[in-house]
PDB file of C-alpha atoms in Angstrom:
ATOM      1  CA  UNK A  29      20.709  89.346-158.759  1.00 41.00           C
ATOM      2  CA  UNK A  30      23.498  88.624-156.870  1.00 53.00           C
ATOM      3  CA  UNK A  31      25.667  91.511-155.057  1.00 89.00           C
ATOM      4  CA  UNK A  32      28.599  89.664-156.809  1.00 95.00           C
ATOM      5  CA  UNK A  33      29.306  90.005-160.595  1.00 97.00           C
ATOM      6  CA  UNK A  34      31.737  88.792-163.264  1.00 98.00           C
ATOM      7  CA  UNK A  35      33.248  90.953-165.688  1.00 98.00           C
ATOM      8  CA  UNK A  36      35.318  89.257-168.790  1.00 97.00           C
ATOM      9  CA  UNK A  37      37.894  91.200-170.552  1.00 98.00           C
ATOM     10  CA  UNK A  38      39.185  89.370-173.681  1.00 93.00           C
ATOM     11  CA  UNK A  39      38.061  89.465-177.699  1.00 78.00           C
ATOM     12  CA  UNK A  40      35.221  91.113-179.053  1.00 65.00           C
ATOM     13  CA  UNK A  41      34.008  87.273-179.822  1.00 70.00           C
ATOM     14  CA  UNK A  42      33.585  85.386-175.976  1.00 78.00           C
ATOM     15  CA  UNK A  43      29.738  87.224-175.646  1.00 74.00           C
ATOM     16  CA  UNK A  44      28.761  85.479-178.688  1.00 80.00           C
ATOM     17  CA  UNK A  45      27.590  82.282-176.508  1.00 84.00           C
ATOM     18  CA  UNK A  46      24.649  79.811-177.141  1.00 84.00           C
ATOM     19  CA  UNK A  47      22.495  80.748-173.990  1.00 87.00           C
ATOM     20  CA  UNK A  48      22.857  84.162-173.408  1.00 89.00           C
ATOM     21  CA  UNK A  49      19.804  86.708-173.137  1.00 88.00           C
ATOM     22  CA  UNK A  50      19.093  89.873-172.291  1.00 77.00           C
ATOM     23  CA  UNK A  51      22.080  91.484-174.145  1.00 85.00           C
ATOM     24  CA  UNK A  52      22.600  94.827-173.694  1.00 94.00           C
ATOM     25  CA  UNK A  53      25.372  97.000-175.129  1.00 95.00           C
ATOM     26  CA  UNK A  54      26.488  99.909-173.008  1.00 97.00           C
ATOM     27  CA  UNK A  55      28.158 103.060-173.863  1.00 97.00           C
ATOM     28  CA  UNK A  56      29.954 104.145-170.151  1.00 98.00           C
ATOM     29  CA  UNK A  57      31.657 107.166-169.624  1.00 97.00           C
ATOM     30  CA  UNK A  58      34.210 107.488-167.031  1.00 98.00           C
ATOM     31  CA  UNK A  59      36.476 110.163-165.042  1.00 98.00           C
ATOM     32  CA  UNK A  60      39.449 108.984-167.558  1.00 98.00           C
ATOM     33  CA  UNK A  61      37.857 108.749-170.812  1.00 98.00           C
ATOM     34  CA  UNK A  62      35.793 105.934-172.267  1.00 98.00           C
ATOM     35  CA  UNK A  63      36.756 102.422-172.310  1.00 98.00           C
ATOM     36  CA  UNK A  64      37.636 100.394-175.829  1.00 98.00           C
ATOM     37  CA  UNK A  65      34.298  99.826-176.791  1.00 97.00           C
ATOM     38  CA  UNK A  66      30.833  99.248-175.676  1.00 97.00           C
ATOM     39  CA  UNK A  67      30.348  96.959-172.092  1.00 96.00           C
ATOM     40  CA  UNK A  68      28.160  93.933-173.262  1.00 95.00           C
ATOM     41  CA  UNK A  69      25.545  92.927-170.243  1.00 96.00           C
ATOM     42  CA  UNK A  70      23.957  89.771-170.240  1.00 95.00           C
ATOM     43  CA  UNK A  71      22.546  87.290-168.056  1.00 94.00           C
ATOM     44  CA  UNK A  72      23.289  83.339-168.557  1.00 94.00           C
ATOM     45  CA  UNK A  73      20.698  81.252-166.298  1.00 93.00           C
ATOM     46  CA  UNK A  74      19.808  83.896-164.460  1.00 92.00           C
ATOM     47  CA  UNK A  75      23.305  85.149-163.780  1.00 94.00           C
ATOM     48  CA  UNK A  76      24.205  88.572-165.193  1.00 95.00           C
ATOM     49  CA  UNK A  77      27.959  89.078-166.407  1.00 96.00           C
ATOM     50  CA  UNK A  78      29.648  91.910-168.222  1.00 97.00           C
ATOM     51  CA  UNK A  79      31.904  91.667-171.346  1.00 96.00           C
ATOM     52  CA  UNK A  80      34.503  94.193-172.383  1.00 97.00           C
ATOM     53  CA  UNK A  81      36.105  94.052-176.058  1.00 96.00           C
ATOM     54  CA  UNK A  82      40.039  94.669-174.625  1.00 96.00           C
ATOM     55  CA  UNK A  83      40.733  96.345-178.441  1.00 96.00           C
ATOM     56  CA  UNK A  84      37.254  97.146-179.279  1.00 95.00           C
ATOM     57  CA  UNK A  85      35.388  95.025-181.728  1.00 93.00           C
ATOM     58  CA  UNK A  86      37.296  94.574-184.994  1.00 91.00           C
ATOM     59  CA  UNK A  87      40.953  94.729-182.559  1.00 91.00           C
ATOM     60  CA  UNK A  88      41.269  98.319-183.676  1.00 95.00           C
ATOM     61  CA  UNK A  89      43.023  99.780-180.517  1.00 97.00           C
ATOM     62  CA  UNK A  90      47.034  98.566-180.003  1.00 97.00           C
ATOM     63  CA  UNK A  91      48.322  97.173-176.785  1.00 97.00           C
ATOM     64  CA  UNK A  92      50.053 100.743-176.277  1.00 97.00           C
ATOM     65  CA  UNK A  93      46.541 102.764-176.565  1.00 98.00           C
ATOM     66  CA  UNK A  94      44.466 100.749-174.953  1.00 98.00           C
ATOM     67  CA  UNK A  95      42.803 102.749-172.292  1.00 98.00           C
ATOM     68  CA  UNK A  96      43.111 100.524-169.118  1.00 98.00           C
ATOM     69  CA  UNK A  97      42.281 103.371-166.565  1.00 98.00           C
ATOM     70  CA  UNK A  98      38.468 104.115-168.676  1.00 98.00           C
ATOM     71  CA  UNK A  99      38.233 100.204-168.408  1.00 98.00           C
ATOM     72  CA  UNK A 100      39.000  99.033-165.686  1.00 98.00           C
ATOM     73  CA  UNK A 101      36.688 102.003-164.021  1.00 98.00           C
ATOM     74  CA  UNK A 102      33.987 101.206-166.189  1.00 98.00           C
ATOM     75  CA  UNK A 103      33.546  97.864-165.073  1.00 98.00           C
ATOM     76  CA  UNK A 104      33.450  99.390-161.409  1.00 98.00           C
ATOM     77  CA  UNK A 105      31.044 101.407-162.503  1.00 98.00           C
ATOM     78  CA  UNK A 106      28.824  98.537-163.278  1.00 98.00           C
ATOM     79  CA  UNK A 107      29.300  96.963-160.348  1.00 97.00           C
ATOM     80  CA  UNK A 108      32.199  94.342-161.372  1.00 98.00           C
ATOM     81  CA  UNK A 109      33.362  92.526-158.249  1.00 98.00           C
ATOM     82  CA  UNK A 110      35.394  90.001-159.996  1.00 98.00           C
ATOM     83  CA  UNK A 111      37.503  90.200-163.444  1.00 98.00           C
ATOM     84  CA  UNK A 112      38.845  87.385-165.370  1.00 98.00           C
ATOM     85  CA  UNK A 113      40.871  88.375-168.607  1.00 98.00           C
ATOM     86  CA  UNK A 114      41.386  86.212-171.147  1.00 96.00           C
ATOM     87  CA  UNK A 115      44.625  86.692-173.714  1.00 93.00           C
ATOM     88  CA  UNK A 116      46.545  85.375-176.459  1.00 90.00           C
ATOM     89  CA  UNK A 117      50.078  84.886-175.622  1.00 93.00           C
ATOM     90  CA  UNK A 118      53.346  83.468-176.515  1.00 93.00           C
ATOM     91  CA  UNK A 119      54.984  80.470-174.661  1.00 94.00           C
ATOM     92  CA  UNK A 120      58.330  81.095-173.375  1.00 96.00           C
ATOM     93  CA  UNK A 121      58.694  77.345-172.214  1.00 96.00           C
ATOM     94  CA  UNK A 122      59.352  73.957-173.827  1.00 94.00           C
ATOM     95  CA  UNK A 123      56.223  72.314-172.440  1.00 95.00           C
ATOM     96  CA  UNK A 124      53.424  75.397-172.874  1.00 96.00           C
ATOM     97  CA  UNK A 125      52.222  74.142-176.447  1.00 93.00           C
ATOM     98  CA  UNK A 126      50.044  76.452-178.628  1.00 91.00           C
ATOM     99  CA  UNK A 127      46.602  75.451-177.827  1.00 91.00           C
ATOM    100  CA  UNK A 128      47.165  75.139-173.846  1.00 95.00           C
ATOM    101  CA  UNK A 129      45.795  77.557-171.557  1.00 97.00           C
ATOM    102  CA  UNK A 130      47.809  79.146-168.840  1.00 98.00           C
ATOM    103  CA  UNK A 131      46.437  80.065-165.355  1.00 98.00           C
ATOM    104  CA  UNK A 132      48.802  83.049-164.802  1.00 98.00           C
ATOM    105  CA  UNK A 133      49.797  84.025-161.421  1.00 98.00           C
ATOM    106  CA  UNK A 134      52.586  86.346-161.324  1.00 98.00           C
ATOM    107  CA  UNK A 135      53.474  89.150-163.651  1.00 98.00           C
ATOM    108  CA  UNK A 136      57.137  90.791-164.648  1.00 98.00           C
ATOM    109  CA  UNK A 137      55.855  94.536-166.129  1.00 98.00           C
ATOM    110  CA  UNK A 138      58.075  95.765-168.892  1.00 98.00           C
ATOM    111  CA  UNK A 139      56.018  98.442-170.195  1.00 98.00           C
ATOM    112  CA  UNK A 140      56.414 101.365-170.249  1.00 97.00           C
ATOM    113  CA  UNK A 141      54.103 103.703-172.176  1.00 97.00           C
ATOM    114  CA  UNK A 142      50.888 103.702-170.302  1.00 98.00           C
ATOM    115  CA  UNK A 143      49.024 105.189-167.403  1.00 98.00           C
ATOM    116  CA  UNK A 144      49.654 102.680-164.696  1.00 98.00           C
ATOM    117  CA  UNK A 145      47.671 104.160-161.177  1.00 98.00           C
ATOM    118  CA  UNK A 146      44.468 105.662-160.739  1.00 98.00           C
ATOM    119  CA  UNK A 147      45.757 107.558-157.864  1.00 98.00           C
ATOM    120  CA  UNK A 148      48.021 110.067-159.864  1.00 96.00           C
ATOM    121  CA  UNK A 149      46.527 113.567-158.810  1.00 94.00           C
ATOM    122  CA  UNK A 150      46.452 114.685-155.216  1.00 95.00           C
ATOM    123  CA  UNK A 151      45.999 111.755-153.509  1.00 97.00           C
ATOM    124  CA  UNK A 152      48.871 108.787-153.667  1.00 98.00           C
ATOM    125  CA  UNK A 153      47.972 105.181-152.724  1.00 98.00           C
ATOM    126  CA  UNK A 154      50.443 102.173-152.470  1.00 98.00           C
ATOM    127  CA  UNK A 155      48.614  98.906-153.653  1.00 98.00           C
ATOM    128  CA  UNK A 156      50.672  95.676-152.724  1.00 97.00           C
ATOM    129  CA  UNK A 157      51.079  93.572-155.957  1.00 98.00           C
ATOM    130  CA  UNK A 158      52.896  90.994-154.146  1.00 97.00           C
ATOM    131  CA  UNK A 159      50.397  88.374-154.892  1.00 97.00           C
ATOM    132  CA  UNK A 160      48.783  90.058-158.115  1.00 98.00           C
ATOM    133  CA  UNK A 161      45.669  87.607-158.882  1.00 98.00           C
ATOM    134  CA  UNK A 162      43.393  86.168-156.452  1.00 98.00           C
ATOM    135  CA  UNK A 163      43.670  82.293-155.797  1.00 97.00           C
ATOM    136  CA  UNK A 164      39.771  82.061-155.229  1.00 98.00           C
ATOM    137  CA  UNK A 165      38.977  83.153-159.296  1.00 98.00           C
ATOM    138  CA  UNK A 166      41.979  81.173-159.898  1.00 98.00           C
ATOM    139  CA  UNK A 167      40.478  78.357-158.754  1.00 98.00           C
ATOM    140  CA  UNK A 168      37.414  78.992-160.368  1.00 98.00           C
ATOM    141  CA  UNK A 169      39.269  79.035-163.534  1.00 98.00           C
ATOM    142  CA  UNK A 170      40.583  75.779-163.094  1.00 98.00           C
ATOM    143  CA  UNK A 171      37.515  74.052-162.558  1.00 98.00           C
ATOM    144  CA  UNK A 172      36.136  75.540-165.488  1.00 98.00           C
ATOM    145  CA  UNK A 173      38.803  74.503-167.769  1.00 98.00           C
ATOM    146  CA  UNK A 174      39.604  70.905-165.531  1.00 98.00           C
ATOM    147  CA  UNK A 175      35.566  70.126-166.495  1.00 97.00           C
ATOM    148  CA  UNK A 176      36.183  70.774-170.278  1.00 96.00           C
ATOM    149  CA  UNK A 177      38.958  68.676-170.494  1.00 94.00           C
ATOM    150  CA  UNK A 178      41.491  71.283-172.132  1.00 95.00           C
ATOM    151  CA  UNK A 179      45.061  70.627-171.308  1.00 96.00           C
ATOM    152  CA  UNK A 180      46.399  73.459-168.781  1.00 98.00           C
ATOM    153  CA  UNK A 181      49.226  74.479-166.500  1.00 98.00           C
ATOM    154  CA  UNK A 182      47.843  76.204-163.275  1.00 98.00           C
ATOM    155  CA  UNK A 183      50.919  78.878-161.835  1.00 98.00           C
ATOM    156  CA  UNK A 184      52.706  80.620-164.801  1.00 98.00           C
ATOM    157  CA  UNK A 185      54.384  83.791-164.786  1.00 98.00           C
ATOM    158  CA  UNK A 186      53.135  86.291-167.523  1.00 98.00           C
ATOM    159  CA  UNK A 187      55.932  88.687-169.129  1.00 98.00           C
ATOM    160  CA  UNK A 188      53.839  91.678-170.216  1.00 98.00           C
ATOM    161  CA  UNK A 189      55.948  93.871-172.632  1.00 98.00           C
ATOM    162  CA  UNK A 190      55.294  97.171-174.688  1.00 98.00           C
ATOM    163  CA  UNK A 191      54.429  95.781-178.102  1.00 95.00           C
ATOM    164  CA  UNK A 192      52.971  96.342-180.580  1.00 95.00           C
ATOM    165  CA  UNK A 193      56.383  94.912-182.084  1.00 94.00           C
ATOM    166  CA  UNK A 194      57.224  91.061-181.003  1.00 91.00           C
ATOM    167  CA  UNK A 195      60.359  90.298-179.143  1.00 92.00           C
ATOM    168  CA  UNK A 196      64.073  90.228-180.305  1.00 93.00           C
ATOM    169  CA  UNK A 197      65.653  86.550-179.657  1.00 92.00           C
ATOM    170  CA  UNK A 198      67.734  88.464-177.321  1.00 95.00           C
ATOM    171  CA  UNK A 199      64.815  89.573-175.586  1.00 96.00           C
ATOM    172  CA  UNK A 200      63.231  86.392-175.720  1.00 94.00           C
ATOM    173  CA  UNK A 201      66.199  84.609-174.439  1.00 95.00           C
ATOM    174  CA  UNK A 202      66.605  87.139-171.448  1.00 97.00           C
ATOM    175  CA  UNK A 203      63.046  86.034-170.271  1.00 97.00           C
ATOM    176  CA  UNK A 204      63.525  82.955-170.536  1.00 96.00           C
ATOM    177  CA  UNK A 205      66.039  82.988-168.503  1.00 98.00           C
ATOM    178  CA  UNK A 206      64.233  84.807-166.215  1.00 98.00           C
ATOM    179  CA  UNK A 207      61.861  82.058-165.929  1.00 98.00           C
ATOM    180  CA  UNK A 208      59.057  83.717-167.200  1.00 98.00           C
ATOM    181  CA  UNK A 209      56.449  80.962-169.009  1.00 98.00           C
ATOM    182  CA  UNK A 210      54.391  83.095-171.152  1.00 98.00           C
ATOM    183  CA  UNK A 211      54.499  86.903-173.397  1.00 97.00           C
ATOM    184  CA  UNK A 212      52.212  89.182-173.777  1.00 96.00           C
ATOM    185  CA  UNK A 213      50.871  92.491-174.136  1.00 97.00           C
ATOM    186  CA  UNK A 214      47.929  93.537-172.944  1.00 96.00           C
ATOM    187  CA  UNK A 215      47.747  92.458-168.708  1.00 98.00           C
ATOM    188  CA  UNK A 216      49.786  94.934-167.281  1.00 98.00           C
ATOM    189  CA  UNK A 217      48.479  97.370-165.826  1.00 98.00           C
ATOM    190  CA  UNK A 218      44.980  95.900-166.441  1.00 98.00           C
ATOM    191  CA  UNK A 219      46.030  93.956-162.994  1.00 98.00           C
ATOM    192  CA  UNK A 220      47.392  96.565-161.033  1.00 98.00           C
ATOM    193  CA  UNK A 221      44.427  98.875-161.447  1.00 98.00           C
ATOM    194  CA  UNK A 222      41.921  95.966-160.603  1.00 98.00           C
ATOM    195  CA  UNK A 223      44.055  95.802-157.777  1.00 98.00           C
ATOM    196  CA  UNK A 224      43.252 100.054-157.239  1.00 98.00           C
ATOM    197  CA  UNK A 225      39.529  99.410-157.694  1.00 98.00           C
ATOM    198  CA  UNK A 226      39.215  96.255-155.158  1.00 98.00           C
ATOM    199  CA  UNK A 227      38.049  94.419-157.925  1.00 98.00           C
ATOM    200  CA  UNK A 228      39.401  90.490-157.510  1.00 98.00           C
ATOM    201  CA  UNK A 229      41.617  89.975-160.774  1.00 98.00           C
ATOM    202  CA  UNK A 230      42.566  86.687-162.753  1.00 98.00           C
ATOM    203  CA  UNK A 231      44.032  85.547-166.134  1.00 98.00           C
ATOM    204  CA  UNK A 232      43.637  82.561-168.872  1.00 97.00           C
ATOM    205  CA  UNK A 233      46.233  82.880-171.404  1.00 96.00           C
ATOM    206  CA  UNK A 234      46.285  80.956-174.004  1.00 93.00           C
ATOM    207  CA  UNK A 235      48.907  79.785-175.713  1.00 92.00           C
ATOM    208  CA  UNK A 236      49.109  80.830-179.812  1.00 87.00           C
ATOM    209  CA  UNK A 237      53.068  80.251-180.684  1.00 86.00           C
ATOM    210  CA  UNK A 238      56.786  79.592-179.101  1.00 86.00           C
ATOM    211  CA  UNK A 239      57.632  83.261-179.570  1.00 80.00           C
ATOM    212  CA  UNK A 240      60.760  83.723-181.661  1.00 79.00           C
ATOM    213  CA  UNK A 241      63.338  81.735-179.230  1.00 79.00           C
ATOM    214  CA  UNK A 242      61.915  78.427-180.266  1.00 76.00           C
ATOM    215  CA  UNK A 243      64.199  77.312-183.161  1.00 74.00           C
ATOM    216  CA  UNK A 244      61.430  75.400-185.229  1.00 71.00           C
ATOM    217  CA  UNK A 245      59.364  78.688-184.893  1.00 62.00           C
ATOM    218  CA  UNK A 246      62.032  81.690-185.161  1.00 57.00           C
ATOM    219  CA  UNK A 247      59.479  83.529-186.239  1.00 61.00           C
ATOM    220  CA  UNK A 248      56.368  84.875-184.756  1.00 59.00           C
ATOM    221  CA  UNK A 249      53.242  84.510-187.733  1.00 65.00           C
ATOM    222  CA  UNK A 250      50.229  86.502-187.439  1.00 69.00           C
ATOM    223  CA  UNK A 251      48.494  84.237-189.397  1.00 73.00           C
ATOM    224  CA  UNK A 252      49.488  81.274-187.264  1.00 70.00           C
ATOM    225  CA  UNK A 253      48.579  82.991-184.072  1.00 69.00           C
ATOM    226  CA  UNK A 254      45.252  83.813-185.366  1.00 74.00           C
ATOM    227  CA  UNK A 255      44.794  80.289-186.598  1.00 74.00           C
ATOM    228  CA  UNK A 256      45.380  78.917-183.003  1.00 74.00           C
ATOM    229  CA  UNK A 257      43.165  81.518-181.814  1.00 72.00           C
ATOM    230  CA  UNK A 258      40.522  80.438-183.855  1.00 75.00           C
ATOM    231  CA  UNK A 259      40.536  77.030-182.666  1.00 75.00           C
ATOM    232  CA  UNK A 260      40.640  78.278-178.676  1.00 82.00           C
ATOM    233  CA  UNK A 261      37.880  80.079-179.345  1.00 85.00           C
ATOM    234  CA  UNK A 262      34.891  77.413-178.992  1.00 86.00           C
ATOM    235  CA  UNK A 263      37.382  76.085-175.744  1.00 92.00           C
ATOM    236  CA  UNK A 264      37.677  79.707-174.686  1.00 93.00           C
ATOM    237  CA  UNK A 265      33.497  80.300-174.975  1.00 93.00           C
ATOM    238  CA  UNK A 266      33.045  77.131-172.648  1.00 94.00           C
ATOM    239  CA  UNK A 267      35.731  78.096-170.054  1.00 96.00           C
ATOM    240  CA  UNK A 268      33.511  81.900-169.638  1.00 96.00           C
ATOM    241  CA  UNK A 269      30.117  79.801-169.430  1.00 96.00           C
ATOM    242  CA  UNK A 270      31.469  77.200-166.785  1.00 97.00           C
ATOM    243  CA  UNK A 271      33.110  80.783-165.036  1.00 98.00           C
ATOM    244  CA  UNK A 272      29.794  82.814-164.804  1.00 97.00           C
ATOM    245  CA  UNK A 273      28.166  79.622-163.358  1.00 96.00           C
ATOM    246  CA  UNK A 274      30.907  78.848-160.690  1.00 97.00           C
ATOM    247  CA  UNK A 275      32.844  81.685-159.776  1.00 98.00           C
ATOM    248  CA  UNK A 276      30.779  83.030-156.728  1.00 97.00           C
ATOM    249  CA  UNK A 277      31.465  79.420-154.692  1.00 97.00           C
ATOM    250  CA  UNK A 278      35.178  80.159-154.862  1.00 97.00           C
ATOM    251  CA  UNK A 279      34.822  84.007-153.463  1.00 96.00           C
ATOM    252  CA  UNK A 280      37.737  84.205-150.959  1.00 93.00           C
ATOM    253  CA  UNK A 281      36.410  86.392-148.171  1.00 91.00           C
ATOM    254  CA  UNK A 282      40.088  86.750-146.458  1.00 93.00           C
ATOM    255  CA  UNK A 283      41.013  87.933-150.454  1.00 96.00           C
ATOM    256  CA  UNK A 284      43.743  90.705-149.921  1.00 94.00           C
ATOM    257  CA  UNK A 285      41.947  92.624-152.904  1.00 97.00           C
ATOM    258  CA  UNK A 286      38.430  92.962-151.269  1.00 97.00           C
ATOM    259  CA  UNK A 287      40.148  95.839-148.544  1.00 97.00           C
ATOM    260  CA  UNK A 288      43.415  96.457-150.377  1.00 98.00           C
ATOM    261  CA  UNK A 289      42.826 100.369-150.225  1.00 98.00           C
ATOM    262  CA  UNK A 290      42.253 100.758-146.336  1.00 97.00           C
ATOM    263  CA  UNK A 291      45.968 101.387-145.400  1.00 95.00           C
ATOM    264  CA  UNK A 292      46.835 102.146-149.315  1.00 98.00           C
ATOM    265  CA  UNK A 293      46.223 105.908-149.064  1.00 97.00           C
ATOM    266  CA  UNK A 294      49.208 107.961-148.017  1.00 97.00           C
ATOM    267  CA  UNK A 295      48.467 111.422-148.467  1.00 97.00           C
ATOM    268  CA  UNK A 296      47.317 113.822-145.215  1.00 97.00           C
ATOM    269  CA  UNK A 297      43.758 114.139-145.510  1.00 95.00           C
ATOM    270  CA  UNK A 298      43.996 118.045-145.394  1.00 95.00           C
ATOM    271  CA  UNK A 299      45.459 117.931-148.613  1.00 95.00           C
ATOM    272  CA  UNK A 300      43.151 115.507-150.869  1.00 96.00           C
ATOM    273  CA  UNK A 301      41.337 118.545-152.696  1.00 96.00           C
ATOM    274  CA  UNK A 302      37.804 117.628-152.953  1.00 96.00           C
ATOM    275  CA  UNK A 303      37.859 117.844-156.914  1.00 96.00           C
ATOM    276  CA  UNK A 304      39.704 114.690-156.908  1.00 97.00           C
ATOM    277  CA  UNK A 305      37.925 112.783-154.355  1.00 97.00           C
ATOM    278  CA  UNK A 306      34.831 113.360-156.587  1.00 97.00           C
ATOM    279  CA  UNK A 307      37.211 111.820-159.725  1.00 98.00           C
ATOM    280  CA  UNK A 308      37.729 109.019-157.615  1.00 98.00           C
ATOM    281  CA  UNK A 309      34.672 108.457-155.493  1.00 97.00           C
ATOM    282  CA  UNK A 310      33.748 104.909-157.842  1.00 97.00           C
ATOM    283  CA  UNK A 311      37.499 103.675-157.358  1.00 98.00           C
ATOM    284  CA  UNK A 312      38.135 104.737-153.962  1.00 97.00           C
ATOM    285  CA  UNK A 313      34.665 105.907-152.150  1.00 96.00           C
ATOM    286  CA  UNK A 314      34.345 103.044-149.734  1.00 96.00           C
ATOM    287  CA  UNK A 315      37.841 104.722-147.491  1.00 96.00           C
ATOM    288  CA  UNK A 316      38.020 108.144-149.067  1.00 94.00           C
TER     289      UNK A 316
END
């Protein structure tokens, strides 16, 4: 097997592709809890891959409680070098029609209820988020949409709010005029603690509705957005199979993630207690 390995965060649904074997479900425990559900591990032509159910299987965990920290360590745990999450999300422009996918590259966190660092106890680290996903899995996930023919916008930035609630108009109006092109709930801080863990990060969101600032669609319909889902989901299964078979040629050895941590850590070696080294010796081993 190789040294490198795909994870894919998204619905409890993507690992339920023609072609998989060897399925495995595990049951990780981690420093911060356990992650949403059970990490499926399978291999597709000879390549193994990891699968992680964002809000369990059924969607029984909101955007709120969703423990990123357990997942995202998890998946380190298991030897995840690269992460691509897949999401639903609203489109904030014009041209982003329900059904397209959205290569995000840029986030604007507004939320504010969750544990957003790994490094909160003893020892403080300073990730740059500058550049948030890396362009090498981003180009991976181009060619594996580009090859299935599914219309696409590569560059979008990806408004993550607090949920579970949808927007206000006013809300919606204010990103928008922010210029943000998509809404969602569920990738911040999922990025910035891929960032913590060195583990190369990139999204596919897909597009389910306008949000509520779109005046044919005021407002947002659950049963809509799970309509639209249903019909990304065959699109959505191809993208992950075309991903798992391409992603290592696109491995960006100058990647800013793969070393993010060597001049991250701030705190005076004298006083990083040795209790929470241990905690973080999958995150953080390779400088601490």
């Amino acid at each position: 097997m190789s040294k490198n390995k795909l994870a894919i965060i998204g619905g409890s649904g993507l690992y339920d592709i023609e072609g998989l074997s060897k399925t495995d479900s595990l049951k990780i425990q981690t420093p911060w809890g356990d992650p949403s559900d059970e990490i499926v591990k399978a291999t597709f032509e000879s390549k193994e891959v990891l699968f992680l159910p964002r809000h369990g299987k059924g969607h029984f965990i909101s955007p709120s409680k969703i423990n990123f920290r357990a997942n995202i360590a998890a998946l380190k745990q298991l030897g995840a070098t690269d992460i691509v999450s897949i999401s639903a999300v609203g489109s904030l422009k014009e041209d982003l029609k329900p059904g397209m996918f959205v290569i995000v590259d840029q986030f604007i966190d507004r939320t504010f209820a969750r544990n957003k660092t790994f490094f909160d106890e003893d020892i403080v680290a300073h990730v740059s988020m500058a550049k948030p996903t890396s362009i090498g899995l981003m180009n991976a996930c181009e060619e594996a949409i580009t090859t299935e023919e599914i219309l696409y916008k590569r560059d979008g930035t990806y408004l993550v709010m607090e949920g579970p609630q949808f927007s206000t108009l006013a809300e919606s109006e204010l990103y928008r005029s922010w210029g943000a092109d998509v809404i969602g709930m569920t990738n911040m801080p999922e990025a910035k603690l891929a960032r913590e863990a060195e583990i190369r990060y990139a999204s596919i969101s897909m597009v389910t509705d306008f949000d509520c600032w779109h005046p044919d669609h005021d407002n947002v319909d659950v049963k809509q957005i799970i309509e639209t889902l249903s019909q990304n989901s065959s699109n959505a299964k191809k993208v992950v199979k075309n991903l798992i078979l391409n992603f290592e040629k696109f491995i960006d050895k100058q990647d800013p993630t793969n070393n993010c941590l060597d001049f991250a850590i701030i705190t005076a070696p004298e006083k990083r207690t040795k209790k929470t080294k241990n905690k973080l010796k999958n995150i953080a081993g390779r400088v601490l």
